[in-house]
Amino acid sequence: MNITPCSIKTFKGLYDISGVEVGQHFYWQIGGFQIHAQVLITSWVVITILLGSVIIAVRNPQTIPTDGQNFFEYVLEFIRDLSKTQIGEEYGPWVPFIGTMFLFIFVSNWSGALLPWKIIELPHGELAAPTNDINTTVALALLTSAAYFYAGLSKKGLSYFEKYIKPTPILLPINILEDFTKPLSLSFRLFGNILADELVVVVLVSLVPLVVPIPVMFLGLFTSGIQALIFATLAAAYIGESMEGHH
């Protein structure tokens, strides 16, 4: 049996998943690369919003916090509590990572519903949330995978890999498969929910403009926040699991 052509075909099929798209999109052609301009533009808008908020928050801290400072301190405390609950007492170094994941996904999800992208005319398509593109969610999931591998290896060294043969070596294939299913579930859950929410709003706007889509948009804002919380919680839980051992 010739396995090589079959393997190449399988990897090509997995690579083609990155080209999944619904509707028309706006691209930039740079050399031999095709850049998804919608995702790139909205991602940098989200990053600018986050960086601007951080600069405002730390520029002039007060002993008696203002309303804005109270809000940012509440967000930080929320992220610290989330990290501590899932990771344990060694949560400190991971607060920036979990916080960045949560805030980027949260603002990205809301950007598709709140910001008036339709006033910006593009040659093709329209700007939308970065997280409704499979490439963005896969990148976030792979960063999470790299983080929990790093956490486990830095804590336990090469003995970290003993988890794959516990409680019995018979479970080795299943334990290995688990590390592949984690980023898949993280990426496709986030991508599917955000894409579905935006598609529902678009369909309702085209059928019954102005009135009916408004409650759905508010529901979308709620579910967008929940999706960011789920992603950050699972990322912290995976990191905590890799540091404590396989359960």
PDB file of C-alpha atoms in Angstrom:
ATOM      1  CA  MET A   1       0.000   0.000   0.000  1.00  0.00           C
ATOM      2  CA  ASN A   2       1.328   3.451  -0.938  1.00  0.00           C
ATOM      3  CA  ILE A   3       0.704   5.662   2.076  1.00  0.00           C
ATOM      4  CA  THR A   4       2.553   8.802   0.932  1.00  0.00           C
ATOM      5  CA  PRO A   5      -0.036  10.104  -1.630  1.00  0.00           C
ATOM      6  CA  CYS A   6      -2.833   9.429   0.851  1.00  0.00           C
ATOM      7  CA  SER A   7      -0.992  11.337   3.584  1.00  0.00           C
ATOM      8  CA  ILE A   8      -0.316  14.284   1.282  1.00  0.00           C
ATOM      9  CA  LYS A   9      -3.982  14.355   0.279  1.00  0.00           C
ATOM     10  CA  THR A  10      -5.042  14.305   3.942  1.00  0.00           C
ATOM     11  CA  PHE A  11      -2.755  17.218   4.880  1.00  0.00           C
ATOM     12  CA  LYS A  12      -3.959  19.141   1.823  1.00  0.00           C
ATOM     13  CA  GLY A  13      -7.533  18.612   2.960  1.00  0.00           C
ATOM     14  CA  LEU A  14      -6.710  19.943   6.429  1.00  0.00           C
ATOM     15  CA  TYR A  15      -4.949  22.944   4.894  1.00  0.00           C
ATOM     16  CA  ASP A  16      -7.976  23.690   2.720  1.00  0.00           C
ATOM     17  CA  ILE A  17     -10.087  24.158   5.861  1.00  0.00           C
ATOM     18  CA  SER A  18      -8.395  27.552   6.280  1.00  0.00           C
ATOM     19  CA  GLY A  19     -10.150  28.635   3.081  1.00  0.00           C
ATOM     20  CA  VAL A  20     -13.640  28.086   4.474  1.00  0.00           C
ATOM     21  CA  GLU A  21     -15.722  31.219   3.987  1.00  0.00           C
ATOM     22  CA  VAL A  22     -19.355  32.290   3.807  1.00  0.00           C
ATOM     23  CA  GLY A  23     -20.313  35.108   1.445  1.00  0.00           C
ATOM     24  CA  GLN A  24     -17.949  37.552  -0.229  1.00  0.00           C
ATOM     25  CA  HIS A  25     -14.775  38.806   1.399  1.00  0.00           C
ATOM     26  CA  PHE A  26     -12.190  41.478   0.763  1.00  0.00           C
ATOM     27  CA  TYR A  27      -8.598  40.340   0.176  1.00  0.00           C
ATOM     28  CA  TRP A  28      -5.215  41.952  -0.396  1.00  0.00           C
ATOM     29  CA  GLN A  29      -2.776  40.255  -2.734  1.00  0.00           C
ATOM     30  CA  ILE A  30       0.780  40.791  -1.452  1.00  0.00           C
ATOM     31  CA  GLY A  31       3.321  38.957  -3.558  1.00  0.00           C
ATOM     32  CA  GLY A  32       2.331  35.307  -3.577  1.00  0.00           C
ATOM     33  CA  PHE A  33       0.185  35.634  -0.453  1.00  0.00           C
ATOM     34  CA  GLN A  34      -3.524  36.350  -0.189  1.00  0.00           C
ATOM     35  CA  ILE A  35      -4.286  38.399   2.935  1.00  0.00           C
ATOM     36  CA  HIS A  36      -7.792  38.419   4.411  1.00  0.00           C
ATOM     37  CA  ALA A  37      -8.096  42.201   4.684  1.00  0.00           C
ATOM     38  CA  GLN A  38     -11.353  42.154   6.664  1.00  0.00           C
ATOM     39  CA  VAL A  39      -9.795  40.158   9.476  1.00  0.00           C
ATOM     40  CA  LEU A  40      -6.552  42.150   9.429  1.00  0.00           C
ATOM     41  CA  ILE A  41      -8.308  45.540   9.590  1.00  0.00           C
ATOM     42  CA  THR A  42     -10.763  44.631  12.341  1.00  0.00           C
ATOM     43  CA  SER A  43      -8.071  42.831  14.345  1.00  0.00           C
ATOM     44  CA  TRP A  44      -5.912  45.962  14.386  1.00  0.00           C
ATOM     45  CA  VAL A  45      -8.925  48.069  15.325  1.00  0.00           C
ATOM     46  CA  VAL A  46      -9.532  45.736  18.271  1.00  0.00           C
ATOM     47  CA  ILE A  47      -5.847  45.827  19.255  1.00  0.00           C
ATOM     48  CA  THR A  48      -5.875  49.641  19.063  1.00  0.00           C
ATOM     49  CA  ILE A  49      -8.951  49.793  21.304  1.00  0.00           C
ATOM     50  CA  LEU A  50      -7.322  47.497  23.875  1.00  0.00           C
ATOM     51  CA  LEU A  51      -3.971  49.320  23.846  1.00  0.00           C
ATOM     52  CA  GLY A  52      -5.700  52.688  24.082  1.00  0.00           C
ATOM     53  CA  SER A  53      -7.760  51.473  27.039  1.00  0.00           C
ATOM     54  CA  VAL A  54      -4.654  50.197  28.822  1.00  0.00           C
ATOM     55  CA  ILE A  55      -2.818  53.505  28.284  1.00  0.00           C
ATOM     56  CA  ILE A  56      -5.783  55.433  29.668  1.00  0.00           C
ATOM     57  CA  ALA A  57      -6.068  53.053  32.637  1.00  0.00           C
ATOM     58  CA  VAL A  58      -2.423  53.248  33.740  1.00  0.00           C
ATOM     59  CA  ARG A  59      -1.592  56.796  32.671  1.00  0.00           C
ATOM     60  CA  ASN A  60      -2.616  58.525  35.886  1.00  0.00           C
ATOM     61  CA  PRO A  61      -3.759  56.081  38.616  1.00  0.00           C
ATOM     62  CA  GLN A  62      -5.444  57.674  41.621  1.00  0.00           C
ATOM     63  CA  THR A  63      -5.344  56.650  45.272  1.00  0.00           C
ATOM     64  CA  ILE A  64      -9.100  57.124  45.317  1.00  0.00           C
ATOM     65  CA  PRO A  65     -10.115  55.407  42.051  1.00  0.00           C
ATOM     66  CA  THR A  66     -12.303  57.186  39.526  1.00  0.00           C
ATOM     67  CA  ASP A  67     -15.177  55.411  37.793  1.00  0.00           C
ATOM     68  CA  GLY A  68     -12.963  54.457  34.856  1.00  0.00           C
ATOM     69  CA  GLN A  69     -10.182  53.192  37.104  1.00  0.00           C
ATOM     70  CA  ASN A  70     -12.718  51.205  39.134  1.00  0.00           C
ATOM     71  CA  PHE A  71     -13.933  49.540  35.941  1.00  0.00           C
ATOM     72  CA  PHE A  72     -10.437  48.497  34.826  1.00  0.00           C
ATOM     73  CA  GLU A  73      -9.572  47.269  38.309  1.00  0.00           C
ATOM     74  CA  TYR A  74     -12.773  45.210  38.327  1.00  0.00           C
ATOM     75  CA  VAL A  75     -11.851  43.644  34.975  1.00  0.00           C
ATOM     76  CA  LEU A  76      -8.350  42.813  36.245  1.00  0.00           C
ATOM     77  CA  GLU A  77      -9.738  41.320  39.439  1.00  0.00           C
ATOM     78  CA  PHE A  78     -12.207  39.238  37.433  1.00  0.00           C
ATOM     79  CA  ILE A  79      -9.407  37.838  35.239  1.00  0.00           C
ATOM     80  CA  ARG A  80      -7.220  37.130  38.285  1.00  0.00           C
ATOM     81  CA  ASP A  81     -10.062  35.251  40.003  1.00  0.00           C
ATOM     82  CA  LEU A  82     -10.742  33.257  36.842  1.00  0.00           C
ATOM     83  CA  SER A  83      -7.067  32.330  36.487  1.00  0.00           C
ATOM     84  CA  LYS A  84      -6.690  31.415  40.165  1.00  0.00           C
ATOM     85  CA  THR A  85      -9.811  29.233  40.130  1.00  0.00           C
ATOM     86  CA  GLN A  86      -8.683  27.208  37.110  1.00  0.00           C
ATOM     87  CA  ILE A  87      -4.883  27.168  37.520  1.00  0.00           C
ATOM     88  CA  GLY A  88      -4.368  27.256  41.278  1.00  0.00           C
ATOM     89  CA  GLU A  89      -1.871  29.099  43.436  1.00  0.00           C
ATOM     90  CA  GLU A  90       0.680  29.411  40.617  1.00  0.00           C
ATOM     91  CA  TYR A  91      -1.744  31.445  38.508  1.00  0.00           C
ATOM     92  CA  GLY A  92       0.223  34.729  38.689  1.00  0.00           C
ATOM     93  CA  PRO A  93       2.433  34.430  35.574  1.00  0.00           C
ATOM     94  CA  TRP A  94      -0.565  33.348  33.486  1.00  0.00           C
ATOM     95  CA  VAL A  95      -2.863  36.292  34.237  1.00  0.00           C
ATOM     96  CA  PRO A  96      -1.520  38.368  31.288  1.00  0.00           C
ATOM     97  CA  PHE A  97      -2.029  35.487  28.845  1.00  0.00           C
ATOM     98  CA  ILE A  98      -5.536  34.599  30.031  1.00  0.00           C
ATOM     99  CA  GLY A  99      -6.465  38.280  30.231  1.00  0.00           C
ATOM    100  CA  THR A 100      -5.208  38.974  26.711  1.00  0.00           C
ATOM    101  CA  MET A 101      -7.143  36.009  25.323  1.00  0.00           C
ATOM    102  CA  PHE A 102     -10.345  37.005  27.101  1.00  0.00           C
ATOM    103  CA  LEU A 103     -10.214  40.693  26.225  1.00  0.00           C
ATOM    104  CA  PHE A 104      -9.193  40.180  22.584  1.00  0.00           C
ATOM    105  CA  ILE A 105     -11.962  37.642  21.979  1.00  0.00           C
ATOM    106  CA  PHE A 106     -14.516  39.692  23.928  1.00  0.00           C
ATOM    107  CA  VAL A 107     -13.843  42.926  22.019  1.00  0.00           C
ATOM    108  CA  SER A 108     -13.517  41.044  18.711  1.00  0.00           C
ATOM    109  CA  ASN A 109     -16.888  39.359  19.214  1.00  0.00           C
ATOM    110  CA  TRP A 110     -18.575  42.652  20.078  1.00  0.00           C
ATOM    111  CA  SER A 111     -16.946  44.471  17.165  1.00  0.00           C
ATOM    112  CA  GLY A 112     -19.073  42.509  14.725  1.00  0.00           C
ATOM    113  CA  ALA A 113     -22.286  43.659  16.387  1.00  0.00           C
ATOM    114  CA  LEU A 114     -21.596  47.100  17.838  1.00  0.00           C
ATOM    115  CA  LEU A 115     -19.381  49.008  15.441  1.00  0.00           C
ATOM    116  CA  PRO A 116     -21.095  50.490  12.356  1.00  0.00           C
ATOM    117  CA  TRP A 117     -19.024  48.630   9.779  1.00  0.00           C
ATOM    118  CA  LYS A 118     -21.665  49.086   7.064  1.00  0.00           C
ATOM    119  CA  ILE A 119     -20.773  52.775   6.727  1.00  0.00           C
ATOM    120  CA  ILE A 120     -17.353  51.665   5.409  1.00  0.00           C
ATOM    121  CA  GLU A 121     -17.574  50.635   1.775  1.00  0.00           C
ATOM    122  CA  LEU A 122     -15.287  47.815   0.630  1.00  0.00           C
ATOM    123  CA  PRO A 123     -14.747  46.526  -2.921  1.00  0.00           C
ATOM    124  CA  HIS A 124     -16.149  43.167  -1.799  1.00  0.00           C
ATOM    125  CA  GLY A 125     -17.825  42.078   1.415  1.00  0.00           C
ATOM    126  CA  GLU A 126     -17.911  44.060   4.640  1.00  0.00           C
ATOM    127  CA  LEU A 127     -15.935  44.239   7.853  1.00  0.00           C
ATOM    128  CA  ALA A 128     -16.941  41.758  10.550  1.00  0.00           C
ATOM    129  CA  ALA A 129     -15.681  40.270  13.798  1.00  0.00           C
ATOM    130  CA  PRO A 130     -12.198  38.708  13.433  1.00  0.00           C
ATOM    131  CA  THR A 131     -13.455  35.666  15.350  1.00  0.00           C
ATOM    132  CA  ASN A 132     -15.943  34.738  12.626  1.00  0.00           C
ATOM    133  CA  ASP A 133     -12.952  33.653  10.512  1.00  0.00           C
ATOM    134  CA  ILE A 134     -11.627  30.138  11.100  1.00  0.00           C
ATOM    135  CA  ASN A 135      -8.007  31.264  10.724  1.00  0.00           C
ATOM    136  CA  THR A 136      -8.281  33.622  13.717  1.00  0.00           C
ATOM    137  CA  THR A 137      -9.886  31.071  16.024  1.00  0.00           C
ATOM    138  CA  VAL A 138      -7.420  28.340  15.023  1.00  0.00           C
ATOM    139  CA  ALA A 139      -4.514  30.713  15.732  1.00  0.00           C
ATOM    140  CA  LEU A 140      -5.920  31.483  19.197  1.00  0.00           C
ATOM    141  CA  ALA A 141      -6.439  27.763  19.879  1.00  0.00           C
ATOM    142  CA  LEU A 142      -2.880  26.914  18.798  1.00  0.00           C
ATOM    143  CA  LEU A 143      -1.522  29.651  21.083  1.00  0.00           C
ATOM    144  CA  THR A 144      -3.467  28.037  23.916  1.00  0.00           C
ATOM    145  CA  SER A 145      -1.998  24.626  23.044  1.00  0.00           C
ATOM    146  CA  ALA A 146       1.525  26.062  23.034  1.00  0.00           C
ATOM    147  CA  ALA A 147       0.816  27.700  26.399  1.00  0.00           C
ATOM    148  CA  TYR A 148      -0.291  24.555  28.195  1.00  0.00           C
ATOM    149  CA  PHE A 149       2.573  22.500  26.730  1.00  0.00           C
ATOM    150  CA  TYR A 150       5.003  25.190  27.911  1.00  0.00           C
ATOM    151  CA  ALA A 151       3.355  25.263  31.350  1.00  0.00           C
ATOM    152  CA  GLY A 152       3.646  21.501  31.756  1.00  0.00           C
ATOM    153  CA  LEU A 153       7.218  21.248  30.488  1.00  0.00           C
ATOM    154  CA  SER A 154       8.439  24.211  32.540  1.00  0.00           C
ATOM    155  CA  LYS A 155       6.891  22.723  35.699  1.00  0.00           C
ATOM    156  CA  LYS A 156       7.762  19.033  35.244  1.00  0.00           C
ATOM    157  CA  GLY A 157      10.400  18.827  32.542  1.00  0.00           C
ATOM    158  CA  LEU A 158      10.391  15.731  30.356  1.00  0.00           C
ATOM    159  CA  SER A 159       8.439  13.837  33.023  1.00  0.00           C
ATOM    160  CA  TYR A 160       5.442  15.830  31.743  1.00  0.00           C
ATOM    161  CA  PHE A 161       5.097  13.256  28.946  1.00  0.00           C
ATOM    162  CA  GLU A 162       4.438  10.512  31.502  1.00  0.00           C
ATOM    163  CA  LYS A 163       0.828  11.685  31.523  1.00  0.00           C
ATOM    164  CA  TYR A 164       0.306   9.971  28.170  1.00  0.00           C
ATOM    165  CA  ILE A 165       0.802   6.507  29.698  1.00  0.00           C
ATOM    166  CA  LYS A 166      -1.224   7.104  32.856  1.00  0.00           C
ATOM    167  CA  PRO A 167      -3.112   5.399  34.364  1.00  0.00           C
ATOM    168  CA  THR A 168      -2.188   2.678  31.847  1.00  0.00           C
ATOM    169  CA  PRO A 169      -0.088   2.615  28.637  1.00  0.00           C
ATOM    170  CA  ILE A 170      -3.152   1.262  26.813  1.00  0.00           C
ATOM    171  CA  LEU A 171      -4.586   4.794  26.892  1.00  0.00           C
ATOM    172  CA  LEU A 172      -1.585   6.273  25.019  1.00  0.00           C
ATOM    173  CA  PRO A 173      -3.443   6.797  21.690  1.00  0.00           C
ATOM    174  CA  ILE A 174      -6.453   8.332  23.450  1.00  0.00           C
ATOM    175  CA  ASN A 175      -4.284  10.668  25.538  1.00  0.00           C
ATOM    176  CA  ILE A 176      -2.420  11.811  22.408  1.00  0.00           C
ATOM    177  CA  LEU A 177      -5.689  12.312  20.527  1.00  0.00           C
ATOM    178  CA  GLU A 178      -6.949  14.473  23.401  1.00  0.00           C
ATOM    179  CA  ASP A 179      -4.214  17.033  22.713  1.00  0.00           C
ATOM    180  CA  PHE A 180      -5.452  17.299  19.113  1.00  0.00           C
ATOM    181  CA  THR A 181      -9.127  17.598  20.038  1.00  0.00           C
ATOM    182  CA  LYS A 182      -8.571  20.438  22.506  1.00  0.00           C
ATOM    183  CA  PRO A 183      -7.536  23.089  19.937  1.00  0.00           C
ATOM    184  CA  LEU A 184     -10.096  21.748  17.453  1.00  0.00           C
ATOM    185  CA  SER A 185     -12.953  22.130  19.918  1.00  0.00           C
ATOM    186  CA  LEU A 186     -11.744  25.575  21.050  1.00  0.00           C
ATOM    187  CA  SER A 187     -11.422  26.930  17.516  1.00  0.00           C
ATOM    188  CA  PHE A 188     -14.569  25.463  15.961  1.00  0.00           C
ATOM    189  CA  ARG A 189     -16.787  26.304  18.947  1.00  0.00           C
ATOM    190  CA  LEU A 190     -15.802  29.964  18.868  1.00  0.00           C
ATOM    191  CA  PHE A 191     -15.873  30.207  15.066  1.00  0.00           C
ATOM    192  CA  GLY A 192     -19.231  28.432  14.731  1.00  0.00           C
ATOM    193  CA  ASN A 193     -21.031  30.459  17.377  1.00  0.00           C
ATOM    194  CA  ILE A 194     -19.840  33.873  16.178  1.00  0.00           C
ATOM    195  CA  LEU A 195     -20.424  33.063  12.512  1.00  0.00           C
ATOM    196  CA  ALA A 196     -23.904  31.692  13.233  1.00  0.00           C
ATOM    197  CA  ASP A 197     -24.833  34.769  15.272  1.00  0.00           C
ATOM    198  CA  GLU A 198     -23.780  37.181  12.526  1.00  0.00           C
ATOM    199  CA  LEU A 199     -25.549  35.126   9.845  1.00  0.00           C
ATOM    200  CA  VAL A 200     -28.798  35.146  11.852  1.00  0.00           C
ATOM    201  CA  VAL A 201     -28.625  38.940  12.234  1.00  0.00           C
ATOM    202  CA  VAL A 202     -27.889  39.431   8.516  1.00  0.00           C
ATOM    203  CA  VAL A 203     -30.813  37.203   7.484  1.00  0.00           C
ATOM    204  CA  LEU A 204     -33.246  38.928   9.859  1.00  0.00           C
ATOM    205  CA  VAL A 205     -32.118  42.383   8.745  1.00  0.00           C
ATOM    206  CA  SER A 206     -32.776  41.425   5.121  1.00  0.00           C
ATOM    207  CA  LEU A 207     -36.205  39.970   5.935  1.00  0.00           C
ATOM    208  CA  VAL A 208     -37.538  42.232   8.689  1.00  0.00           C
ATOM    209  CA  PRO A 209     -35.357  45.339   9.026  1.00  0.00           C
ATOM    210  CA  LEU A 210     -35.155  47.623  12.086  1.00  0.00           C
ATOM    211  CA  VAL A 211     -37.474  45.935  14.611  1.00  0.00           C
ATOM    212  CA  VAL A 212     -37.006  42.165  14.850  1.00  0.00           C
ATOM    213  CA  PRO A 213     -33.164  42.059  14.575  1.00  0.00           C
ATOM    214  CA  ILE A 214     -32.653  44.334  17.614  1.00  0.00           C
ATOM    215  CA  PRO A 215     -33.495  41.712  20.315  1.00  0.00           C
ATOM    216  CA  VAL A 216     -31.396  39.169  18.399  1.00  0.00           C
ATOM    217  CA  MET A 217     -28.469  41.602  18.331  1.00  0.00           C
ATOM    218  CA  PHE A 218     -28.696  42.088  22.113  1.00  0.00           C
ATOM    219  CA  LEU A 219     -28.790  38.309  22.533  1.00  0.00           C
ATOM    220  CA  GLY A 220     -25.741  38.130  20.264  1.00  0.00           C
ATOM    221  CA  LEU A 221     -23.879  40.562  22.516  1.00  0.00           C
ATOM    222  CA  PHE A 222     -24.638  38.341  25.506  1.00  0.00           C
ATOM    223  CA  THR A 223     -23.590  35.121  23.774  1.00  0.00           C
ATOM    224  CA  SER A 224     -20.442  36.836  22.424  1.00  0.00           C
ATOM    225  CA  GLY A 225     -19.385  37.645  25.972  1.00  0.00           C
ATOM    226  CA  ILE A 226     -20.166  34.090  27.089  1.00  0.00           C
ATOM    227  CA  GLN A 227     -18.035  32.660  24.264  1.00  0.00           C
ATOM    228  CA  ALA A 228     -15.068  34.797  25.330  1.00  0.00           C
ATOM    229  CA  LEU A 229     -15.526  33.617  28.929  1.00  0.00           C
ATOM    230  CA  ILE A 230     -15.745  29.954  27.866  1.00  0.00           C
ATOM    231  CA  PHE A 231     -12.580  30.192  25.762  1.00  0.00           C
ATOM    232  CA  ALA A 232     -10.587  31.898  28.543  1.00  0.00           C
ATOM    233  CA  THR A 233     -11.893  29.472  31.176  1.00  0.00           C
ATOM    234  CA  LEU A 234     -10.983  26.410  29.112  1.00  0.00           C
ATOM    235  CA  ALA A 235      -7.547  27.853  28.286  1.00  0.00           C
ATOM    236  CA  ALA A 236      -6.855  28.402  31.999  1.00  0.00           C
ATOM    237  CA  ALA A 237      -8.204  24.948  32.850  1.00  0.00           C
ATOM    238  CA  TYR A 238      -5.912  23.279  30.298  1.00  0.00           C
ATOM    239  CA  ILE A 239      -2.910  25.168  31.680  1.00  0.00           C
ATOM    240  CA  GLY A 240      -3.833  24.194  35.232  1.00  0.00           C
ATOM    241  CA  GLU A 241      -4.292  20.555  34.199  1.00  0.00           C
ATOM    242  CA  SER A 242      -0.883  20.425  32.507  1.00  0.00           C
ATOM    243  CA  MET A 243       0.782  21.789  35.639  1.00  0.00           C
ATOM    244  CA  GLU A 244      -1.022  19.551  38.109  1.00  0.00           C
ATOM    245  CA  GLY A 245      -1.035  16.321  36.136  1.00  0.00           C
ATOM    246  CA  HIS A 246      -3.419  14.309  33.986  1.00  0.00           C
ATOM    247  CA  HIS A 247      -6.840  13.612  35.494  1.00  0.00           C
TER     248      HIS A 247
END
